[in-house]
CSV table of C-alpha atoms and ligand atoms in Angstrom, one decimal:
chain,number,residue,atom,x,y,z
J,1029,MET,CA,-46.3,8.2,13.9
J,1030,THR,CA,-44.4,8.2,10.6
J,1031,ARG,CA,-43.4,4.7,9.5
J,1032,LEU,CA,-42.1,3.3,6.4
J,1033,ARG,CA,-44.4,1.2,4.2
J,1034,SER,CA,-43.5,-1.0,1.1
J,1035,VAL,CA,-45.6,0.8,-1.8
J,1036,VAL,CA,-46.4,-0.9,-5.2
J,1037,ARG,CA,-44.6,1.5,-7.7
J,1038,GLY,CA,-45.0,-0.9,-10.8
J,1039,CYS,CA,-46.4,-4.5,-11.9
J,1040,GLY,CA,-45.2,-6.7,-15.0
J,1041,SER,CA,-45.4,-10.0,-16.3
J,1042,TYR,CA,-44.1,-12.3,-19.1
J,1043,LEU,CA,-45.6,-15.5,-20.5
J,1044,PRO,CA,-43.9,-18.0,-23.0
J,1045,ARG,CA,-44.8,-17.8,-26.7
J,1046,THR,CA,-46.1,-21.4,-26.8
J,1047,THR,CA,-49.4,-22.4,-25.7
J,1048,VAL,CA,-50.6,-25.6,-24.9
J,1049,THR,CA,-54.4,-26.7,-24.9
J,1050,ASN,CA,-56.3,-29.4,-23.1
J,1051,ASP,CA,-56.9,-31.2,-26.5
J,1052,ASP,CA,-53.0,-30.9,-27.3
J,1053,LEU,CA,-52.5,-32.9,-23.8
J,1054,ALA,CA,-55.5,-35.6,-24.4
J,1055,ALA,CA,-53.3,-36.4,-27.5
J,1056,ARG,CA,-50.5,-37.4,-25.3
J,1057,VAL,CA,-51.9,-39.1,-22.0
J,1058,ASP,CA,-55.5,-40.3,-21.4
J,1059,THR,CA,-57.3,-37.3,-20.5
J,1060,SER,CA,-59.9,-34.9,-21.9
J,1061,ASP,CA,-60.6,-31.1,-21.9
J,1062,ASP,CA,-63.8,-32.0,-20.2
J,1063,TRP,CA,-62.2,-33.7,-17.3
J,1064,ILE,CA,-59.5,-30.8,-17.0
J,1065,VAL,CA,-61.9,-28.0,-17.3
J,1066,GLN,CA,-64.5,-29.5,-14.9
J,1067,ARG,CA,-62.0,-30.7,-12.1
J,1068,THR,CA,-59.6,-27.3,-12.2
J,1069,GLY,CA,-60.8,-24.7,-14.6
J,1070,ILE,CA,-57.8,-24.8,-16.7
J,1071,ARG,CA,-58.1,-24.4,-20.6
J,1072,GLN,CA,-54.7,-23.9,-21.6
J,1073,ARG,CA,-51.1,-23.3,-20.3
J,1074,HIS,CA,-47.8,-21.6,-21.6
J,1075,ILE,CA,-45.1,-23.8,-21.9
J,1076,ALA,CA,-41.4,-22.2,-22.1
J,1077,GLN,CA,-39.1,-23.4,-25.0
J,1078,PRO,CA,-35.7,-24.5,-24.1
J,1079,ASP,CA,-34.0,-21.3,-24.4
J,1080,GLU,CA,-36.6,-19.6,-22.2
J,1081,THR,CA,-35.1,-20.3,-18.6
J,1082,THR,CA,-36.7,-19.1,-15.6
J,1083,SER,CA,-34.3,-16.2,-15.4
J,1084,VAL,CA,-34.9,-15.2,-19.2
J,1085,LEU,CA,-38.7,-15.1,-18.1
J,1086,GLY,CA,-38.1,-13.5,-14.9
J,1087,ILE,CA,-36.1,-10.8,-16.6
J,1088,LYS,CA,-38.6,-10.1,-19.2
J,1089,ALA,CA,-41.3,-9.5,-16.4
J,1090,ALA,CA,-39.1,-7.6,-14.4
J,1091,ARG,CA,-38.2,-5.1,-17.2
J,1092,ALA,CA,-42.1,-4.8,-17.7
J,1093,ALA,CA,-42.4,-3.9,-13.9
J,1094,LEU,CA,-39.7,-1.2,-13.9
J,1095,GLU,CA,-41.2,0.2,-17.1
J,1096,ASP,CA,-44.6,0.2,-15.3
J,1097,ALA,CA,-43.0,2.0,-12.4
J,1098,GLY,CA,-41.0,4.6,-14.8
J,1099,ILE,CA,-37.9,3.8,-12.8
J,1100,ASP,CA,-34.3,2.8,-13.7
J,1101,ALA,CA,-33.2,-0.7,-12.9
J,1102,ALA,CA,-29.9,0.9,-11.2
J,1103,SER,CA,-32.0,2.3,-8.6
J,1104,ILE,CA,-33.0,-1.2,-7.4
J,1105,ASP,CA,-31.4,-2.3,-4.2
J,1106,LEU,CA,-33.0,-5.8,-3.5
J,1107,VAL,CA,-33.7,-8.3,-5.9
J,1108,ILE,CA,-35.8,-11.5,-4.8
J,1109,CYS,CA,-36.8,-14.2,-7.0
J,1110,ALA,CA,-39.4,-16.7,-5.8
J,1111,THR,CA,-38.8,-20.0,-7.8
J,1112,SER,CA,-38.7,-23.6,-7.4
J,1113,THR,CA,-37.4,-24.0,-11.0
J,1114,PRO,CA,-34.0,-22.2,-10.7
J,1115,ASP,CA,-31.8,-22.1,-14.2
J,1116,HIS,CA,-29.1,-23.9,-12.2
J,1117,THR,CA,-28.6,-25.3,-8.5
J,1118,PHE,CA,-26.5,-22.1,-7.9
J,1119,PRO,CA,-26.0,-19.3,-8.2
J,1120,SER,CA,-29.5,-18.0,-7.8
J,1121,THR,CA,-31.8,-17.1,-10.5
J,1122,ALA,CA,-32.1,-13.7,-8.6
J,1123,THR,CA,-28.5,-12.8,-9.4
J,1124,GLN,CA,-29.0,-13.6,-13.1
J,1125,ILE,CA,-32.0,-11.6,-13.2
J,1126,GLN,CA,-30.0,-8.8,-11.3
J,1127,ALA,CA,-27.2,-9.1,-14.0
J,1128,GLY,CA,-29.6,-9.2,-16.8
J,1129,LEU,CA,-31.0,-5.8,-15.8
J,1130,GLY,CA,-27.6,-4.3,-15.4
J,1131,ILE,CA,-28.0,-3.9,-11.6
J,1132,GLN,CA,-24.6,-3.9,-9.7
J,1133,THR,CA,-25.7,-2.7,-6.2
J,1134,GLY,CA,-27.8,-4.4,-3.3
J,1135,ALA,CA,-28.4,-7.6,-2.7
J,1136,ALA,CA,-30.0,-10.6,-4.6
J,1137,PHE,CA,-31.4,-14.0,-3.7
J,1138,ASP,CA,-33.8,-16.7,-4.3
J,1139,LEU,CA,-36.5,-17.7,-2.0
J,1140,GLN,CA,-38.1,-21.2,-2.4
J,1141,ALA,CA,-41.5,-21.8,-0.9
J,1142,VAL,CA,-43.1,-23.6,-3.9
J,1143,CYS,CA,-46.6,-22.0,-4.8
J,1144,ALA,CA,-46.4,-19.6,-1.7
J,1145,GLY,CA,-43.3,-18.3,-2.7
J,1146,PHE,CA,-44.6,-15.1,-4.2
J,1147,VAL,CA,-46.4,-14.5,-0.8
J,1148,TYR,CA,-43.2,-15.2,1.0
J,1149,ALA,CA,-41.1,-12.9,-1.3
J,1150,VAL,CA,-43.4,-10.0,-0.6
J,1151,ALA,CA,-43.4,-10.4,2.9
J,1152,THR,CA,-39.6,-10.7,2.9
J,1153,ALA,CA,-39.1,-7.6,0.7
J,1154,ASP,CA,-41.4,-5.9,2.9
J,1155,LYS,CA,-39.3,-6.5,6.0
J,1156,PHE,CA,-36.2,-5.1,4.3
J,1157,LEU,CA,-38.2,-1.9,3.1
J,1158,ALA,CA,-39.9,-1.4,6.4
J,1159,THR,CA,-36.9,-1.3,8.4
J,1160,GLY,CA,-34.9,0.8,5.8
J,1161,ALA,CA,-32.4,-2.0,4.9
J,1162,ALA,CA,-33.4,-1.4,1.4
J,1163,THR,CA,-35.3,1.2,-0.6
J,1164,ARG,CA,-36.5,-0.3,-3.9
J,1165,ALA,CA,-37.1,-4.2,-4.3
J,1166,LEU,CA,-37.7,-6.0,-7.2
J,1167,VAL,CA,-39.9,-9.1,-6.4
J,1168,VAL,CA,-40.1,-11.7,-8.8
J,1169,GLY,CA,-42.1,-14.9,-9.3
J,1170,ALA,CA,-40.8,-17.0,-12.1
J,1171,GLU,CA,-41.2,-20.8,-12.9
J,1172,THR,CA,-40.7,-23.2,-15.7
J,1173,PHE,CA,-42.4,-25.8,-14.0
J,1174,SER,CA,-43.0,-27.9,-17.3
J,1175,ARG,CA,-39.4,-28.9,-16.8
J,1176,LEU,CA,-40.3,-30.7,-13.5
J,1177,LEU,CA,-43.3,-32.5,-14.8
J,1178,ASP,CA,-43.7,-36.2,-15.5
J,1179,TRP,CA,-45.4,-36.0,-18.9
J,1180,GLU,CA,-46.7,-39.5,-18.6
J,1181,ASP,CA,-48.6,-38.7,-15.4
J,1182,ARG,CA,-51.9,-37.3,-16.2
J,1183,THR,CA,-52.7,-36.5,-12.6
J,1184,THR,CA,-49.8,-33.7,-12.7
J,1185,CYS,CA,-49.0,-33.0,-16.1
J,1186,VAL,CA,-52.2,-31.2,-16.8
J,1187,LEU,CA,-52.1,-28.9,-14.0
J,1188,PHE,CA,-48.9,-26.6,-14.4
J,1189,GLY,CA,-47.5,-24.1,-16.8
J,1190,ASP,CA,-44.7,-21.8,-17.1
J,1191,GLY,CA,-44.4,-17.8,-16.7
J,1192,ALA,CA,-43.0,-15.0,-14.7
J,1193,GLY,CA,-44.5,-11.7,-12.8
J,1194,ALA,CA,-42.9,-8.9,-10.9
J,1195,LEU,CA,-43.7,-6.1,-8.6
J,1196,VAL,CA,-41.5,-3.1,-7.9
J,1197,LEU,CA,-41.8,-2.1,-4.2
J,1198,GLU,CA,-40.7,1.1,-2.9
J,1199,ALA,CA,-40.2,2.3,0.9
J,1200,GLN,CA,-42.4,5.2,1.5
J,1201,ALA,CA,-43.1,7.1,4.8
J,1202,GLY,CA,-46.6,7.2,5.9
J,1203,GLU,CA,-49.0,7.3,9.0
J,1204,GLY,CA,-49.4,3.5,9.3
J,1205,LEU,CA,-53.2,3.5,8.8
J,1206,ALA,CA,-55.1,1.0,6.7
J,1207,SER,CA,-56.1,3.7,4.3
J,1208,ASP,CA,-52.4,4.5,3.7
J,1209,ARG,CA,-50.6,2.8,0.5
J,1210,GLY,CA,-48.3,-0.4,0.8
J,1211,VAL,CA,-48.3,-3.6,2.4
J,1212,LEU,CA,-50.3,-3.8,5.3
J,1213,THR,CA,-49.7,-6.9,6.6
J,1214,SER,CA,-48.5,-10.6,5.9
J,1215,GLN,CA,-49.0,-13.8,7.3
J,1216,LEU,CA,-46.6,-16.7,6.6
J,1217,ARG,CA,-47.2,-20.2,7.8
J,1218,SER,CA,-45.4,-23.6,7.0
J,1219,ASP,CA,-45.8,-27.4,8.4
J,1220,GLY,CA,-43.1,-29.8,6.9
J,1221,ARG,CA,-45.1,-32.9,8.1
J,1222,HIS,CA,-46.9,-32.9,4.8
J,1223,ARG,CA,-44.0,-33.4,2.5
J,1224,GLU,CA,-45.4,-36.4,0.9
J,1225,LYS,CA,-48.5,-34.9,-0.3
J,1226,LEU,CA,-46.5,-32.7,-2.8
J,1227,TYR,CA,-42.9,-33.0,-3.6
J,1228,VAL,CA,-40.3,-33.4,-6.1
J,1229,ASP,CA,-38.5,-36.9,-6.0
J,1230,GLY,CA,-34.8,-35.7,-6.6
J,1231,GLY,CA,-32.3,-33.0,-5.7
J,1232,PRO,CA,-28.7,-32.2,-5.6
J,1233,GLY,CA,-28.4,-33.5,-1.9
J,1234,SER,CA,-30.4,-36.7,-2.3
J,1235,THR,CA,-30.4,-38.4,-5.8
J,1236,GLY,CA,-28.3,-35.9,-7.7
J,1237,THR,CA,-31.0,-35.3,-10.1
J,1238,THR,CA,-33.6,-32.6,-10.8
J,1239,GLY,CA,-36.5,-35.2,-10.1
J,1240,LYS,CA,-40.1,-35.0,-11.0
J,1241,LEU,CA,-43.3,-33.6,-9.4
J,1242,ARG,CA,-45.3,-36.0,-7.3
J,1243,MET,CA,-48.7,-34.9,-5.8
J,1244,VAL,CA,-51.5,-36.5,-4.0
J,1245,GLY,CA,-54.1,-33.9,-5.4
J,1246,LYS,CA,-57.1,-35.2,-3.1
J,1247,GLU,CA,-54.9,-34.4,-0.1
J,1248,VAL,CA,-53.7,-31.0,-1.0
J,1249,PHE,CA,-57.2,-29.8,-2.0
J,1250,ARG,CA,-58.4,-31.0,1.4
J,1251,PHE,CA,-55.8,-29.2,3.4
J,1252,ALA,CA,-55.9,-26.0,1.0
J,1253,VAL,CA,-59.3,-24.5,1.6
J,1254,GLY,CA,-59.1,-24.4,5.4
J,1255,SER,CA,-55.5,-23.3,5.6
J,1256,VAL,CA,-55.6,-20.4,3.2
J,1257,THR,CA,-59.0,-19.0,4.7
J,1258,ASP,CA,-57.3,-19.0,8.2
J,1259,VAL,CA,-54.4,-16.8,7.1
J,1260,VAL,CA,-56.7,-14.5,5.1
J,1261,THR,CA,-58.9,-14.3,8.1
J,1262,GLN,CA,-55.8,-13.4,10.2
J,1263,ALA,CA,-54.9,-10.7,7.6
J,1264,PHE,CA,-58.2,-9.1,8.1
J,1265,GLU,CA,-57.9,-9.0,11.9
J,1266,ALA,CA,-54.4,-7.9,12.0
J,1267,THR,CA,-55.5,-4.8,10.1
J,1268,GLY,CA,-58.9,-4.1,11.3
J,1269,THR,CA,-60.6,-4.8,7.7
J,1270,THR,CA,-63.3,-7.1,6.3
J,1271,ALA,CA,-64.1,-9.2,3.4
J,1272,ASP,CA,-66.3,-6.2,2.3
J,1273,ASP,CA,-63.6,-3.7,2.5
J,1274,LEU,CA,-61.5,-5.8,-0.2
J,1275,ASP,CA,-61.6,-4.4,-3.6
J,1276,TRP,CA,-59.7,-7.6,-5.1
J,1277,PHE,CA,-59.1,-11.3,-3.9
J,1278,VAL,CA,-55.9,-12.5,-6.0
J,1279,PRO,CA,-55.1,-16.1,-4.9
J,1280,HIS,CA,-52.6,-18.5,-6.1
J,1281,GLN,CA,-54.1,-20.0,-9.3
J,1282,ALA,CA,-54.1,-23.7,-8.8
J,1283,ASN,CA,-57.7,-24.6,-9.3
J,1284,ARG,CA,-60.8,-22.8,-9.7
J,1285,ARG,CA,-62.5,-25.1,-7.3
J,1286,ILE,CA,-60.0,-24.2,-4.3
J,1287,ILE,CA,-60.3,-20.5,-5.3
J,1288,GLU,CA,-64.1,-20.2,-5.3
J,1289,ALA,CA,-64.5,-22.4,-2.3
J,1290,SER,CA,-62.1,-20.4,-0.4
J,1291,ALA,CA,-63.6,-17.0,-1.6
J,1292,ASP,CA,-67.2,-18.4,-0.3
J,1293,LYS,CA,-66.0,-19.5,2.8
J,1294,LEU,CA,-64.6,-16.1,3.4
J,1295,GLY,CA,-67.4,-14.1,2.2
J,1296,ILE,CA,-65.7,-12.5,-0.7
J,1297,ALA,CA,-68.0,-11.9,-3.7
J,1298,ARG,CA,-67.1,-13.8,-6.7
J,1299,GLU,CA,-67.0,-10.6,-8.8
J,1300,LYS,CA,-64.1,-9.3,-6.5
J,1301,VAL,CA,-61.9,-12.4,-7.3
J,1302,VAL,CA,-59.3,-12.4,-10.1
J,1303,LEU,CA,-59.1,-15.7,-12.1
J,1304,THR,CA,-56.4,-16.6,-14.7
J,1305,VAL,CA,-56.1,-20.4,-13.9
J,1306,ASP,CA,-57.9,-21.1,-17.0
J,1307,ARG,CA,-55.4,-19.3,-19.3
J,1308,HIS,CA,-52.3,-19.8,-17.4
J,1309,GLY,CA,-52.8,-23.2,-15.2
J,1310,ASN,CA,-50.8,-23.2,-12.2
J,1311,THR,CA,-47.4,-21.5,-12.5
J,1312,SER,CA,-46.6,-21.9,-9.1
J,1313,ALA,CA,-44.6,-18.9,-7.7
J,1314,ALA,CA,-45.4,-16.8,-10.9
J,1315,SER,CA,-49.2,-17.3,-10.7
J,1316,ILE,CA,-50.0,-14.4,-8.5
J,1317,PRO,CA,-48.0,-11.9,-9.9
J,1318,LEU,CA,-49.3,-12.8,-13.3
J,1319,ALA,CA,-52.9,-12.3,-12.2
J,1320,LEU,CA,-52.1,-8.9,-10.5
J,1321,ASP,CA,-50.7,-7.9,-13.5
J,1322,ALA,CA,-53.6,-9.0,-15.7
J,1323,ALA,CA,-55.9,-7.1,-13.4
J,1324,CYS,CA,-53.8,-4.1,-13.3
J,1325,ARG,CA,-53.6,-4.1,-17.1
J,1326,ASP,CA,-57.4,-4.4,-17.8
J,1327,GLY,CA,-58.1,-1.6,-15.4
J,1328,ARG,CA,-59.4,-3.6,-12.6
J,1329,ILE,CA,-56.9,-3.0,-9.8
J,1330,LYS,CA,-56.3,0.5,-9.3
J,1331,ARG,CA,-54.4,2.8,-7.2
J,1332,GLY,CA,-55.8,2.9,-3.6
J,1333,ASP,CA,-57.4,-0.5,-3.9
J,1334,LEU,CA,-57.3,-2.9,-1.2
J,1335,VAL,CA,-55.8,-6.3,-2.8
J,1336,MET,CA,-55.5,-9.6,-0.8
J,1337,ILE,CA,-53.1,-12.2,-2.1
J,1338,GLU,CA,-52.8,-15.8,-0.8
J,1339,ALA,CA,-51.3,-19.2,-1.7
J,1340,ILE,CA,-50.4,-22.7,-0.5
J,1341,GLY,CA,-47.7,-24.8,-1.7
J,1342,GLY,CA,-45.4,-27.8,-1.2
J,1343,GLY,CA,-44.2,-28.5,2.3
J,1344,PHE,CA,-46.7,-27.3,3.1
J,1345,THR,CA,-46.2,-23.6,3.1
J,1346,TRP,CA,-48.9,-21.0,2.9
J,1347,GLY,CA,-49.4,-17.3,3.4
J,1348,SER,CA,-51.4,-14.1,2.6
J,1349,ALA,CA,-50.5,-10.6,2.3
J,1350,LEU,CA,-52.9,-7.5,2.3
J,1351,ILE,CA,-51.9,-4.5,-0.1
J,1352,ARG,CA,-53.3,-1.1,-0.3
J,1353,TRP,CA,-52.5,-0.6,-3.9
R,1835,ACO,N1,-57.7,-36.7,-16.8
R,1835,ACO,C1,-58.8,-37.8,-16.7
R,1835,ACO,N2,-58.9,-38.4,-15.4
R,1835,ACO,C2,-57.9,-38.2,-14.5
R,1835,ACO,C3,-56.8,-37.2,-14.6
R,1835,ACO,C4,-56.6,-36.5,-15.8
R,1835,ACO,N3,-55.8,-35.9,-16.1
R,1835,ACO,N4,-56.2,-37.2,-13.4
R,1835,ACO,C5,-57.0,-37.9,-12.6
R,1835,ACO,N5,-57.9,-38.5,-13.3
R,1835,ACO,C6,-58.8,-39.7,-12.9
R,1835,ACO,C7,-58.1,-40.4,-11.4
R,1835,ACO,O1,-57.2,-41.3,-11.9
R,1835,ACO,C8,-59.3,-41.0,-10.7
R,1835,ACO,O2,-59.9,-41.9,-11.3
R,1835,ACO,P1,-60.3,-43.2,-10.3
R,1835,ACO,O3,-61.7,-42.6,-9.9
R,1835,ACO,O4,-60.7,-44.2,-11.6
R,1835,ACO,O5,-59.2,-43.7,-9.7
R,1835,ACO,C9,-60.2,-39.8,-10.9
R,1835,ACO,O6,-59.9,-39.0,-12.2
R,1835,ACO,C10,-60.5,-38.6,-9.9
R,1835,ACO,O7,-59.3,-38.3,-9.3
R,1835,ACO,P2,-58.9,-37.5,-8.1
R,1835,ACO,O8,-57.7,-37.3,-7.8
R,1835,ACO,O9,-59.8,-37.8,-6.9
R,1835,ACO,O10,-59.7,-36.0,-8.8
R,1835,ACO,P3,-60.0,-34.8,-7.9
R,1835,ACO,O11,-61.3,-34.4,-8.0
R,1835,ACO,O12,-59.2,-34.7,-6.7
R,1835,ACO,O13,-59.2,-33.6,-8.9
R,1835,ACO,C11,-57.0,-32.3,-8.8
R,1835,ACO,C12,-57.5,-33.8,-9.0
R,1835,ACO,C13,-57.4,-31.7,-9.9
R,1835,ACO,C14,-55.5,-32.8,-8.9
R,1835,ACO,C15,-57.4,-31.9,-7.5
R,1835,ACO,O14,-57.3,-32.7,-6.4
R,1835,ACO,C16,-56.6,-30.6,-7.0
R,1835,ACO,O15,-56.7,-29.7,-7.7
R,1835,ACO,N6,-55.6,-30.8,-6.0
R,1835,ACO,C17,-55.1,-29.7,-5.3
R,1835,ACO,C18,-53.8,-29.2,-6.2
R,1835,ACO,C19,-53.3,-27.8,-5.7
R,1835,ACO,O16,-53.9,-27.0,-5.4
R,1835,ACO,N7,-52.0,-27.8,-5.8
R,1835,ACO,C20,-51.5,-26.4,-5.3
R,1835,ACO,C21,-50.2,-26.4,-4.7
R,1835,ACO,S1,-49.1,-26.9,-6.2
R,1835,ACO,C22,-47.5,-26.6,-5.7
R,1835,ACO,O17,-47.3,-26.2,-4.5
R,1835,ACO,C23,-46.8,-27.1,-6.6
């Protein structure tokens, strides 16, 4: 039976010019390169300059994805931006990306699921495309998490970075087989009871300020491995695939230890794991499209490959999506 699938047409990313090493941070707070590398795998992160807002990063990543797809921005009829660091409380960053690209038709909106934002955005775009409600979607993950950090708090400020990545997804008719290209399944979950473990202590409706990121890292770590392995397993079950069928595992890049523990538990070979956390740190909703783009650019991810993305973030929110590239 013929059905619509969301097929990847292009991928792109953008990183701010300025990099900050662990040694740079050790000059500001009581930490060390050794501690950060050992506990997280992070060696450096990119930090946005004041003129590099989330929409500025998002527009550059989106342009790269459109160029990769070889399509005109005017043919996009859906823009979703996953972010927790919008330029302004409103209008949405997605509308500013839309305007920056000269798109005047279709819909644009932000999606907020913190580090799971990109998986949520792919799942949402997929529903629009698979039902015929849109034909070409730009799915952007863009963040300036550096603006949310308490630079005196060594337990959080060493973990995050800024950046943006984007995918162009297009509705294409197929047979609906696992061998056909496109998003094969997405699995989304959330549980708001975990708010206190990872949150920002401000907002327009409470303090009237932006607030700073607060995290009980150990608690997040404890929850992360079990929850992401559950949603990845459910994606395999939903599509009749297994870890052996997978070509690439592209997880949210928060911590190398979480990523490797999850891959091991799922039986995914280490050489199939795409890692960028060493160079980018945790860029929240931008981390997966940044990693996807890195692996496309260096020739690892190729057309027809089976690619699993997964993430967990504040809320908690978490999810996975399996994509035939
Ligand atoms: N440098 C040096 N020492 C430090 C630092 C630092 N930057 N940060 C903490 N420490 C110290 C602590 O104070 C503690 O010292 P103590 O034993 O004297 O009290 C010690 O190091 C150990 O701290 P832990 O918090 O127990 O370290 P842990 O091994 O758990 O690693 C980390 C911390 C890296 C944050 C880890 O818990 C983690 O990665 N958690 C998950 C984070 C995550 O995945 N987030 C994803 C979602 S993010 C989002 O949605 C926005």
